[in-house]
Amino acid sequence: MVRNQASVTINVNAWSDAGHAVNHLYDMLYMMGRDDILVGVGGDGGISDSGTIYPNVGGYLPLIDQGMTTVGDCRYRQAIPLEGGGRLDADTNFGIRRGFLPMGERRYAPLRQPTAQQVIIDTISAGPTTVIITGSHTNFAIFLMKNPHLKSNVEHIYIMGGGVRSKNPTGCCPKNSTTSCTPQQCGDHGNLFTSYTTNPNAEFNIFGDPFAAYQVFHSGIPITLVPLDATNTIPINEEFFYEFQHHQSTYEAQYCFKSLKMARDTWFNDQFYSSYFMWDSFTSGVAISSMRNDKNGEFRNDFAQLEYMNITVVTSNKPYGVHDGSNPLFDGRTTPKFGLKKGGVHSGHIQTGITDSFCRIKGHKRGRCEDGYTKEVSGAEAVQIRVATKAKPNVDKNSPLDREFFKSFLEALNLQENSGRFDIKAQFPFYREVLYKPDFRNKKIGRPVIFDMDMSPGDFVSLIYLLKAPIEVVDLKGILASGNGWANVASIDIIYDILHMMGRDDIPVGRGNTTALGTPNLGCKYVSVIPQGSGGLIDSDTLYGLARSLPRSPRRYTAENSVKHGAPRNTDHPELRQPLAFEVWQSIKEQLDPSEKITILTNGPLTNLANIMLSDNNASSVIERVYVVGGHIRDENDSKGNVFTVPSNRYAEFNVFLDPLAAKTVLESTLDTTLIPLSSQRKASSFQAILQYLKHTDHTPESNFVHCLLLLLHDLQQKHQVYHHMDIFLGEVLGAVYLVEGFNLRPSLQSKPISIVANNTRSTDGQIVFNNQSANSVKILVDFSSEEYYNRVVNSLCNKEQSAIVSSFAEQSAIWSRPPEKMGA
């Protein structure tokens, strides 16, 4: 780590998600003793339709798609896998992060977290600055466009990304192959392994926002580019891996090696050593060497061969000036956005996604699109860039390491000077991982329940409530976590922490799908309507900043895997593998007594339950009833739904809209289903009422936590417009309470035949209509006693029975700071 590094900003429209990334970075800096380094992420500013850039644009969307909110599609980001090998593994660092890194005081907090633009402006305003970009260019491009007067303070930019003359060495057929082999990416300029059939020319970092990269490249600031041309010449080979394995004398070296080893052990084929390269770390080495040598007036670099090339970044495809609906900078406009030139290089077809038909060539396996290509050109579009073309060989011919940078990398990581202070085990002298499991012997066990949640704040309150319900009434058998709702799937770790707090490490948690039923595995249809900034994913993924106050569970998501479950090889601990939602369902079903049936409560999109019904023909025979929190029933007052990010859809509710086909599958089936619609949820969504009840009650650790969360949500709702919808989450708790209390709430129900609109039309998808032709009906909760509801919620949360075993991370820290008590002492 560079000791005079002033700040770090996080790119949030590519491989990692804002809430997970910022806390990960805080933990790394804490380990390294560098809490002085500023961290910027996100922001809720926007860009107007006319091109005015407002303060604190968060960088959640590529520049061409950025509007006035953080809601938008994933035109480029869909190239990045959502699950294994993609964003899930980046957000959790394969599950290694929480088991290794220490945790300090810094953490994300709503409305208090410095934004990316704040941090960039403050840093560069202070004086001459060198910038290193190892992700997409959105944040820095916004800074340049908004603050041209500060450009002169940027001395040099180092960029990892692009491919100029590169030829992809992966996906090639073996030499002298005797079997039939079809080359894949072999020889491509780019590395988009999910999209080479439409775009073989782009590299992930530049493809993440080509128009932003163009702004940076054409800024006039001196640039050194470290493209695939160079990184392709420094693969992680077996010799380097072996040397690294035997040189881990610092905590940072151990953390990096653990990450690299898990990347190798989970690699999708047996070509890891020829297809996994030193990308960002090599760029850092090239940057440090150049900074040192440039200061002495020398052109040379210790680790890479350099030469100047004339380059541009391709942002659209020829022919230029043709309006086909793909280009928001020109289409439907009399004046191009940002003052761009009509018929210019930005005015062609812009790739709309990884399956864009425009980009396909009939009869060819490689596509024709060039969006994000760092292309050699001449003329007015050419910018002279210093380019790293090849990694230099090790000057020590007797070393097992064949690259000069390999030697430097291991030396730097293992330096004792400025090294990391501790990992989590060294942070706490008596750190230990203990699983808590309840003893329900001699107790009559209630009905088996599965809770299907999308990890919104209301879902976590519901989970705590279900865990407080008497075991004689409810036996929570398992939890299914959706990844296509209000939180990214890596937030599954918060579920584990709450279960640990409540002493229920026995309850299995299944990871569900990350995309809606009937939609591509790479994409964001429907879930793209969830805000990514404040009041949306960044807050849900951190539980509005409160997740880190929970005790840390020994259980967590991990990329550990096994051949038994379809992996190419066993990792070191396949027994720790994260189960899928369907696997948890199967396990619970197999453990049922012959007379038992399962009750399911769904608090998010119905994807997991629909997949169970479609994959298990016998599912309906063991499901006693289903409670669905979701849907909106239009009444005589023409009340509206709550999908506030889609104004054209006036009557849908989020949980049903997020997967209309799944909702149709479940709600139009023969299952005994009770619907808790939006109208009823709204009667249970008064912050004032529940906070008043909580204020005058003796508390338990869990009721304290819920009280803090609800106070925070209410406070945010009152302070800022982006939090106007917080009561949506409060109303979701009604489903769990009705499941437990039933007739104690004095409910009123109606049975109605309904249908769900699922016709791929944004303005009507997810709406509920009455259908008298339907042979099946659902029970709809139309009314209940609000007073009874609030009473029973608070009484349950404050009940001393089935209360928290470890109240918080603070208590856990205290436990880990003293020797364990001896039995019988």
Short mmCIF file of N, CA and C in Angstrom, two decimals, residues 564-681:
data_model
loop_
_atom_site.label_atom_id
_atom_site.label_comp_id
_atom_site.label_asym_id
_atom_site.label_seq_id
_atom_site.Cartn_x
_atom_site.Cartn_y
_atom_site.Cartn_z
N LYS A 564 -19.31 -33.17 -5.84
CA LYS A 564 -20.64 -33.74 -5.63
C LYS A 564 -21.74 -32.79 -6.10
N HIS A 565 -21.49 -31.47 -5.97
CA HIS A 565 -22.49 -30.48 -6.35
C HIS A 565 -22.17 -29.82 -7.69
N GLY A 566 -21.36 -30.48 -8.50
CA GLY A 566 -21.14 -30.00 -9.87
C GLY A 566 -19.92 -29.15 -10.09
N ALA A 567 -19.12 -28.92 -9.04
CA ALA A 567 -17.90 -28.12 -9.20
C ALA A 567 -16.83 -28.96 -9.90
N PRO A 568 -15.89 -28.31 -10.59
CA PRO A 568 -14.84 -29.09 -11.27
C PRO A 568 -13.88 -29.79 -10.33
N ARG A 569 -13.84 -29.32 -9.05
CA ARG A 569 -12.95 -29.93 -8.07
C ARG A 569 -13.45 -29.59 -6.66
N ASN A 570 -12.98 -30.32 -5.67
CA ASN A 570 -13.28 -29.98 -4.28
C ASN A 570 -12.36 -28.85 -3.82
N THR A 571 -12.91 -27.90 -3.10
CA THR A 571 -12.08 -26.92 -2.41
C THR A 571 -11.65 -27.51 -1.07
N ASP A 572 -10.94 -26.74 -0.26
CA ASP A 572 -10.39 -27.27 0.99
C ASP A 572 -11.47 -27.70 1.98
N HIS A 573 -12.59 -26.98 1.97
CA HIS A 573 -13.66 -27.28 2.95
C HIS A 573 -15.01 -27.35 2.25
N PRO A 574 -15.22 -28.39 1.46
CA PRO A 574 -16.50 -28.50 0.74
C PRO A 574 -17.71 -28.62 1.66
N GLU A 575 -17.46 -29.05 2.91
CA GLU A 575 -18.57 -29.18 3.86
C GLU A 575 -19.17 -27.82 4.24
N LEU A 576 -18.45 -26.73 3.96
CA LEU A 576 -18.94 -25.39 4.28
C LEU A 576 -19.71 -24.75 3.13
N ARG A 577 -19.85 -25.47 2.04
CA ARG A 577 -20.51 -24.91 0.85
C ARG A 577 -21.87 -24.30 1.18
N GLN A 578 -22.14 -23.14 0.57
CA GLN A 578 -23.41 -22.46 0.75
C GLN A 578 -24.51 -23.22 -0.01
N PRO A 579 -25.53 -23.75 0.70
CA PRO A 579 -26.59 -24.47 -0.01
C PRO A 579 -27.49 -23.53 -0.82
N LEU A 580 -28.07 -24.05 -1.86
CA LEU A 580 -29.04 -23.31 -2.66
C LEU A 580 -30.42 -23.44 -2.03
N ALA A 581 -31.31 -22.54 -2.42
CA ALA A 581 -32.66 -22.53 -1.86
C ALA A 581 -33.36 -23.87 -2.09
N PHE A 582 -33.24 -24.41 -3.28
CA PHE A 582 -33.93 -25.66 -3.59
C PHE A 582 -33.37 -26.82 -2.77
N GLU A 583 -32.07 -26.78 -2.49
CA GLU A 583 -31.45 -27.83 -1.68
C GLU A 583 -31.95 -27.77 -0.24
N VAL A 584 -32.11 -26.57 0.29
CA VAL A 584 -32.65 -26.43 1.64
C VAL A 584 -34.09 -26.94 1.68
N TRP A 585 -34.86 -26.61 0.64
CA TRP A 585 -36.23 -27.13 0.55
C TRP A 585 -36.23 -28.66 0.58
N GLN A 586 -35.39 -29.27 -0.24
CA GLN A 586 -35.35 -30.73 -0.31
C GLN A 586 -34.97 -31.34 1.03
N SER A 587 -33.99 -30.74 1.69
CA SER A 587 -33.53 -31.27 2.98
C SER A 587 -34.64 -31.21 4.03
N ILE A 588 -35.35 -30.07 4.08
CA ILE A 588 -36.44 -29.93 5.05
C ILE A 588 -37.56 -30.93 4.76
N LYS A 589 -37.86 -31.05 3.49
CA LYS A 589 -38.94 -31.97 3.07
C LYS A 589 -38.62 -33.41 3.46
N GLU A 590 -37.36 -33.80 3.30
CA GLU A 590 -36.95 -35.18 3.62
C GLU A 590 -37.02 -35.46 5.13
N GLN A 591 -36.90 -34.42 5.95
CA GLN A 591 -36.89 -34.60 7.40
C GLN A 591 -38.29 -34.54 8.03
N LEU A 592 -39.30 -34.25 7.23
CA LEU A 592 -40.66 -34.16 7.76
C LEU A 592 -41.18 -35.52 8.21
N ASP A 593 -41.95 -35.50 9.27
CA ASP A 593 -42.69 -36.70 9.64
C ASP A 593 -43.79 -36.91 8.60
N PRO A 594 -44.25 -38.14 8.44
CA PRO A 594 -45.28 -38.41 7.42
C PRO A 594 -46.53 -37.55 7.57
N SER A 595 -46.84 -37.16 8.81
CA SER A 595 -48.07 -36.39 9.02
C SER A 595 -47.86 -34.89 8.89
N GLU A 596 -46.60 -34.46 8.74
CA GLU A 596 -46.30 -33.02 8.74
C GLU A 596 -46.39 -32.41 7.35
N LYS A 597 -46.79 -31.14 7.34
CA LYS A 597 -46.75 -30.35 6.12
C LYS A 597 -46.14 -28.98 6.44
N ILE A 598 -45.66 -28.30 5.41
CA ILE A 598 -44.90 -27.07 5.60
C ILE A 598 -45.78 -25.86 5.33
N THR A 599 -45.61 -24.84 6.16
CA THR A 599 -46.19 -23.52 5.92
C THR A 599 -45.08 -22.61 5.41
N ILE A 600 -45.36 -21.87 4.36
CA ILE A 600 -44.35 -20.98 3.76
C ILE A 600 -44.83 -19.55 3.84
N LEU A 601 -43.94 -18.68 4.31
CA LEU A 601 -44.19 -17.24 4.31
C LEU A 601 -43.23 -16.59 3.33
N THR A 602 -43.75 -15.86 2.35
CA THR A 602 -42.90 -15.16 1.38
C THR A 602 -43.00 -13.65 1.62
N ASN A 603 -41.83 -13.02 1.74
CA ASN A 603 -41.78 -11.58 2.00
C ASN A 603 -41.07 -10.82 0.89
N GLY A 604 -40.88 -11.47 -0.25
CA GLY A 604 -40.20 -10.82 -1.37
C GLY A 604 -40.78 -11.35 -2.66
N PRO A 605 -40.03 -11.22 -3.77
CA PRO A 605 -40.51 -11.83 -5.02
C PRO A 605 -40.67 -13.33 -4.84
N LEU A 606 -41.57 -13.92 -5.59
CA LEU A 606 -41.94 -15.33 -5.38
C LEU A 606 -41.09 -16.30 -6.19
N THR A 607 -39.90 -15.85 -6.58
CA THR A 607 -39.03 -16.64 -7.44
C THR A 607 -38.68 -17.99 -6.84
N ASN A 608 -38.26 -17.99 -5.58
CA ASN A 608 -37.82 -19.25 -4.96
C ASN A 608 -38.95 -20.27 -4.88
N LEU A 609 -40.12 -19.83 -4.45
CA LEU A 609 -41.25 -20.75 -4.33
C LEU A 609 -41.69 -21.25 -5.69
N ALA A 610 -41.72 -20.37 -6.69
CA ALA A 610 -42.10 -20.80 -8.04
C ALA A 610 -41.12 -21.83 -8.57
N ASN A 611 -39.82 -21.62 -8.33
CA ASN A 611 -38.82 -22.59 -8.78
C ASN A 611 -38.99 -23.94 -8.09
N ILE A 612 -39.35 -23.92 -6.81
CA ILE A 612 -39.61 -25.17 -6.09
C ILE A 612 -40.80 -25.89 -6.72
N MET A 613 -41.87 -25.16 -7.00
CA MET A 613 -43.06 -25.78 -7.59
C MET A 613 -42.78 -26.35 -8.97
N LEU A 614 -41.92 -25.65 -9.74
CA LEU A 614 -41.62 -26.10 -11.10
C LEU A 614 -40.59 -27.23 -11.13
N SER A 615 -39.77 -27.31 -10.08
CA SER A 615 -38.69 -28.31 -10.06
C SER A 615 -39.06 -29.56 -9.27
N ASP A 616 -40.05 -29.45 -8.40
CA ASP A 616 -40.44 -30.57 -7.55
C ASP A 616 -41.93 -30.83 -7.74
N ASN A 617 -42.25 -31.84 -8.52
CA ASN A 617 -43.65 -32.14 -8.83
C ASN A 617 -44.47 -32.51 -7.60
N ASN A 618 -43.75 -32.90 -6.55
CA ASN A 618 -44.42 -33.34 -5.34
C ASN A 618 -44.56 -32.22 -4.30
N ALA A 619 -44.09 -31.01 -4.64
CA ALA A 619 -44.02 -29.93 -3.66
C ALA A 619 -45.39 -29.60 -3.06
N SER A 620 -46.40 -29.47 -3.90
CA SER A 620 -47.70 -29.02 -3.41
C SER A 620 -48.31 -30.00 -2.40
N SER A 621 -47.91 -31.27 -2.47
CA SER A 621 -48.48 -32.26 -1.55
C SER A 621 -47.95 -32.11 -0.13
N VAL A 622 -46.84 -31.41 0.05
CA VAL A 622 -46.29 -31.24 1.41
C VAL A 622 -46.37 -29.79 1.87
N ILE A 623 -47.00 -28.93 1.08
CA ILE A 623 -47.19 -27.54 1.49
C ILE A 623 -48.60 -27.40 2.05
N GLU A 624 -48.69 -27.07 3.33
CA GLU A 624 -50.01 -26.93 3.95
C GLU A 624 -50.67 -25.63 3.52
N ARG A 625 -49.95 -24.54 3.65
CA ARG A 625 -50.49 -23.25 3.21
C ARG A 625 -49.34 -22.29 2.96
N VAL A 626 -49.65 -21.22 2.21
CA VAL A 626 -48.67 -20.20 1.85
C VAL A 626 -49.24 -18.83 2.24
N TYR A 627 -48.40 -18.04 2.89
CA TYR A 627 -48.74 -16.64 3.17
C TYR A 627 -47.86 -15.77 2.28
N VAL A 628 -48.49 -14.96 1.45
CA VAL A 628 -47.76 -14.12 0.51
C VAL A 628 -47.93 -12.65 0.91
N VAL A 629 -46.83 -12.02 1.29
CA VAL A 629 -46.84 -10.59 1.55
C VAL A 629 -46.57 -9.89 0.23
N GLY A 630 -47.59 -9.30 -0.34
CA GLY A 630 -47.40 -8.66 -1.64
C GLY A 630 -48.69 -8.52 -2.41
N GLY A 631 -48.58 -7.82 -3.52
CA GLY A 631 -49.73 -7.61 -4.39
C GLY A 631 -50.56 -6.42 -3.96
N HIS A 632 -51.24 -5.85 -4.91
CA HIS A 632 -52.11 -4.71 -4.62
C HIS A 632 -53.49 -4.97 -5.23
N ILE A 633 -54.51 -4.82 -4.39
CA ILE A 633 -55.90 -4.98 -4.83
C ILE A 633 -56.51 -3.59 -5.01
N ARG A 634 -56.89 -3.27 -6.20
CA ARG A 634 -57.52 -1.96 -6.44
C ARG A 634 -58.88 -1.91 -5.75
N ASP A 635 -59.17 -0.77 -5.13
CA ASP A 635 -60.45 -0.63 -4.43
C ASP A 635 -61.27 0.49 -5.05
N GLU A 636 -62.40 0.79 -4.41
CA GLU A 636 -63.30 1.81 -4.96
C GLU A 636 -62.68 3.21 -4.93
N ASN A 637 -61.61 3.38 -4.13
CA ASN A 637 -60.93 4.68 -4.08
C ASN A 637 -59.80 4.78 -5.10
N ASP A 638 -59.67 3.74 -5.93
CA ASP A 638 -58.63 3.73 -6.96
C ASP A 638 -57.24 3.92 -6.35
N SER A 639 -56.98 3.26 -5.21
CA SER A 639 -55.69 3.41 -4.54
C SER A 639 -54.58 2.84 -5.42
N LYS A 640 -53.42 3.44 -5.28
CA LYS A 640 -52.29 3.12 -6.16
C LYS A 640 -51.39 2.07 -5.52
N GLY A 641 -50.57 1.45 -6.35
CA GLY A 641 -49.57 0.51 -5.87
C GLY A 641 -48.39 1.26 -5.27
N ASN A 642 -47.25 0.58 -5.17
CA ASN A 642 -46.09 1.23 -4.53
C ASN A 642 -44.81 1.18 -5.35
N VAL A 643 -44.91 0.80 -6.62
CA VAL A 643 -43.70 0.75 -7.45
C VAL A 643 -43.41 2.17 -7.93
N PHE A 644 -42.88 2.98 -7.02
CA PHE A 644 -42.75 4.41 -7.25
C PHE A 644 -41.69 4.72 -8.31
N THR A 645 -40.83 3.77 -8.61
CA THR A 645 -39.79 4.01 -9.61
C THR A 645 -40.28 3.75 -11.04
N VAL A 646 -41.50 3.24 -11.17
CA VAL A 646 -42.11 3.03 -12.49
C VAL A 646 -43.45 3.77 -12.50
N PRO A 647 -43.45 5.08 -12.73
CA PRO A 647 -44.69 5.86 -12.64
C PRO A 647 -45.78 5.38 -13.58
N SER A 648 -45.39 4.76 -14.70
CA SER A 648 -46.41 4.30 -15.66
C SER A 648 -47.20 3.11 -15.13
N ASN A 649 -46.65 2.40 -14.13
CA ASN A 649 -47.34 1.25 -13.55
C ASN A 649 -47.98 1.69 -12.23
N ARG A 650 -49.26 2.01 -12.28
CA ARG A 650 -49.93 2.64 -11.14
C ARG A 650 -50.46 1.64 -10.12
N TYR A 651 -50.59 0.37 -10.48
CA TYR A 651 -51.32 -0.55 -9.60
C TYR A 651 -50.54 -1.80 -9.20
N ALA A 652 -49.24 -1.84 -9.45
CA ALA A 652 -48.45 -3.00 -9.03
C ALA A 652 -47.81 -2.75 -7.67
N GLU A 653 -47.46 -3.84 -7.01
CA GLU A 653 -46.75 -3.80 -5.73
C GLU A 653 -45.40 -4.45 -5.96
N PHE A 654 -44.36 -3.99 -5.25
CA PHE A 654 -42.99 -4.39 -5.55
C PHE A 654 -42.78 -5.90 -5.56
N ASN A 655 -43.21 -6.62 -4.53
CA ASN A 655 -42.88 -8.04 -4.44
C ASN A 655 -43.43 -8.83 -5.62
N VAL A 656 -44.59 -8.45 -6.10
CA VAL A 656 -45.16 -9.14 -7.26
C VAL A 656 -44.52 -8.63 -8.55
N PHE A 657 -44.27 -7.33 -8.64
CA PHE A 657 -43.67 -6.76 -9.85
C PHE A 657 -42.26 -7.32 -10.09
N LEU A 658 -41.51 -7.60 -9.03
CA LEU A 658 -40.13 -8.04 -9.18
C LEU A 658 -40.01 -9.41 -9.85
N ASP A 659 -41.08 -10.17 -9.86
CA ASP A 659 -41.11 -11.42 -10.63
C ASP A 659 -42.56 -11.78 -10.93
N PRO A 660 -43.15 -11.14 -11.94
CA PRO A 660 -44.57 -11.38 -12.24
C PRO A 660 -44.87 -12.82 -12.63
N LEU A 661 -43.96 -13.45 -13.37
CA LEU A 661 -44.23 -14.83 -13.79
C LEU A 661 -44.21 -15.78 -12.61
N ALA A 662 -43.30 -15.55 -11.67
CA ALA A 662 -43.27 -16.38 -10.46
C ALA A 662 -44.55 -16.17 -9.65
N ALA A 663 -44.98 -14.92 -9.53
CA ALA A 663 -46.22 -14.64 -8.80
C ALA A 663 -47.40 -15.32 -9.47
N LYS A 664 -47.41 -15.31 -10.77
CA LYS A 664 -48.50 -15.97 -11.52
C LYS A 664 -48.49 -17.47 -11.25
N THR A 665 -47.28 -18.05 -11.24
CA THR A 665 -47.13 -19.49 -11.00
C THR A 665 -47.68 -19.87 -9.63
N VAL A 666 -47.40 -19.07 -8.63
CA VAL A 666 -47.81 -19.40 -7.25
C VAL A 666 -49.27 -19.04 -7.00
N LEU A 667 -49.63 -17.81 -7.32
CA LEU A 667 -50.96 -17.30 -6.93
C LEU A 667 -52.09 -17.85 -7.78
N GLU A 668 -51.79 -18.41 -8.93
CA GLU A 668 -52.83 -19.03 -9.75
C GLU A 668 -52.80 -20.55 -9.64
N SER A 669 -52.05 -21.05 -8.65
CA SER A 669 -51.96 -22.50 -8.45
C SER A 669 -53.06 -22.97 -7.51
N THR A 670 -53.03 -24.26 -7.18
CA THR A 670 -54.03 -24.85 -6.27
C THR A 670 -53.60 -24.76 -4.81
N LEU A 671 -52.46 -24.13 -4.53
CA LEU A 671 -52.00 -24.02 -3.14
C LEU A 671 -53.00 -23.23 -2.31
N ASP A 672 -53.09 -23.58 -1.04
CA ASP A 672 -53.92 -22.84 -0.09
C ASP A 672 -53.15 -21.57 0.28
N THR A 673 -53.52 -20.46 -0.34
CA THR A 673 -52.72 -19.23 -0.25
C THR A 673 -53.53 -18.11 0.39
N THR A 674 -52.88 -17.42 1.32
CA THR A 674 -53.43 -16.20 1.90
C THR A 674 -52.58 -15.02 1.45
N LEU A 675 -53.19 -14.04 0.86
CA LEU A 675 -52.50 -12.85 0.37
C LEU A 675 -52.61 -11.73 1.40
N ILE A 676 -51.46 -11.15 1.75
CA ILE A 676 -51.45 -9.97 2.62
C ILE A 676 -51.12 -8.79 1.71
N PRO A 677 -52.13 -8.14 1.16
CA PRO A 677 -51.90 -7.14 0.11
C PRO A 677 -51.44 -5.79 0.67
N LEU A 678 -51.12 -4.91 -0.24
CA LEU A 678 -50.60 -3.60 0.13
C LEU A 678 -51.56 -2.81 1.01
N SER A 679 -52.85 -2.92 0.74
CA SER A 679 -53.83 -2.16 1.52
C SER A 679 -53.78 -2.54 3.00
N SER A 680 -53.58 -3.83 3.28
CA SER A 680 -53.47 -4.27 4.68
C SER A 680 -52.11 -3.89 5.26
N GLN A 681 -51.06 -4.02 4.47
CA GLN A 681 -49.73 -3.63 4.95
C GLN A 681 -49.72 -2.16 5.38
#
